[in-house]
Amino acid sequence: MKILSSIKSKVLTSSVVACSVISGSAFAADSTSNTPNLTQLTDSVDFAGVLTAIMAIAASLITLYAGYVGVRWVLRMVKGA
């Protein structure tokens, strides 16, 4: 019984590995042949404006966090007094 169980697990493992290799290569072959061309979209984007927007959002988040920490500090001071 133990031999059959060992053979069954080896067959199952090898078939899972074979299926994953075959499906992985099939997906890889499919993705390289049908890749979309996005150059028309990306050529018209001004990344300087995008960078400015990202930096403005980051500055807003930093200010919000600093305000939150400040309020917590003040509340700790009030509770301690």
Coordinates of C-alpha atoms in Angstrom, one line a residue:
M1 CA 0.0 0.0 0.0
K2 CA 2.8 2.4 0.8
I3 CA 4.4 1.8 -2.5
L4 CA 1.2 2.6 -4.4
S5 CA 0.9 5.8 -2.3
S6 CA 4.4 6.8 -3.1
I7 CA 3.9 6.1 -6.8
K8 CA 0.6 8.0 -6.8
S9 CA 2.2 11.1 -5.2
K10 CA 5.1 11.1 -7.6
V11 CA 2.8 10.8 -10.6
L12 CA 0.6 13.6 -9.2
T13 CA 3.6 15.8 -8.5
S14 CA 5.1 15.3 -12.0
S15 CA 1.8 15.9 -13.7
V16 CA 1.3 19.1 -11.8
V17 CA 4.8 20.3 -12.7
A18 CA 4.3 19.4 -16.3
C19 CA 0.9 21.2 -16.5
S20 CA 2.4 24.3 -14.9
V21 CA 5.4 24.4 -17.3
I22 CA 3.1 23.9 -20.3
S23 CA 0.6 26.5 -19.3
G24 CA 3.3 29.0 -18.3
S25 CA 5.0 28.6 -21.7
A26 CA 1.6 29.0 -23.4
F27 CA 0.9 32.2 -21.6
A28 CA 4.3 33.5 -22.3
A29 CA 4.0 32.8 -26.0
D30 CA 0.6 34.4 -26.1
S31 CA 1.6 37.5 -24.3
T32 CA 4.5 38.3 -26.5
S33 CA 2.6 37.9 -29.7
N34 CA -0.4 40.1 -28.8
T35 CA 1.2 43.0 -26.9
P36 CA -0.7 46.3 -27.3
N37 CA 1.0 49.3 -28.6
L38 CA 0.5 52.2 -26.2
T39 CA 2.9 54.7 -27.6
Q40 CA 0.1 57.0 -28.9
L41 CA -1.2 57.2 -25.3
T42 CA 2.1 57.7 -23.6
D43 CA 3.5 60.2 -26.0
S44 CA 0.8 62.8 -25.2
V45 CA 1.3 62.6 -21.4
D46 CA 3.3 65.4 -19.9
F47 CA 5.2 63.7 -17.0
A48 CA 6.3 67.0 -15.5
G49 CA 2.7 67.8 -14.6
V50 CA 2.2 64.3 -13.3
L51 CA 5.3 64.6 -11.1
T52 CA 4.0 67.9 -9.8
A53 CA 0.7 66.4 -8.9
I54 CA 2.4 63.5 -7.1
M55 CA 4.6 65.8 -5.1
A56 CA 1.6 67.9 -4.1
I57 CA -0.3 64.9 -2.9
A58 CA 2.8 63.7 -1.0
A59 CA 3.1 67.2 0.6
S60 CA -0.6 67.1 1.6
L61 CA -0.2 63.7 3.2
I62 CA 2.9 64.8 5.1
T63 CA 1.1 67.9 6.4
L64 CA -1.9 65.8 7.4
Y65 CA 0.3 63.3 9.3
A66 CA 2.3 66.1 11.0
G67 CA -1.0 67.6 12.1
Y68 CA -2.2 64.3 13.4
V69 CA 1.0 63.8 15.4
G70 CA 0.7 67.3 16.8
V71 CA -2.8 66.8 17.9
R72 CA -1.9 63.6 19.6
W73 CA 1.0 65.3 21.4
V74 CA -1.2 68.1 22.6
L75 CA -3.8 65.7 23.9
R76 CA -1.1 63.8 25.8
M77 CA 0.1 67.0 27.3
V78 CA -3.5 68.0 28.3
K79 CA -4.2 64.5 29.8
G80 CA -0.9 64.6 31.7
A81 CA -1.6 68.0 33.3

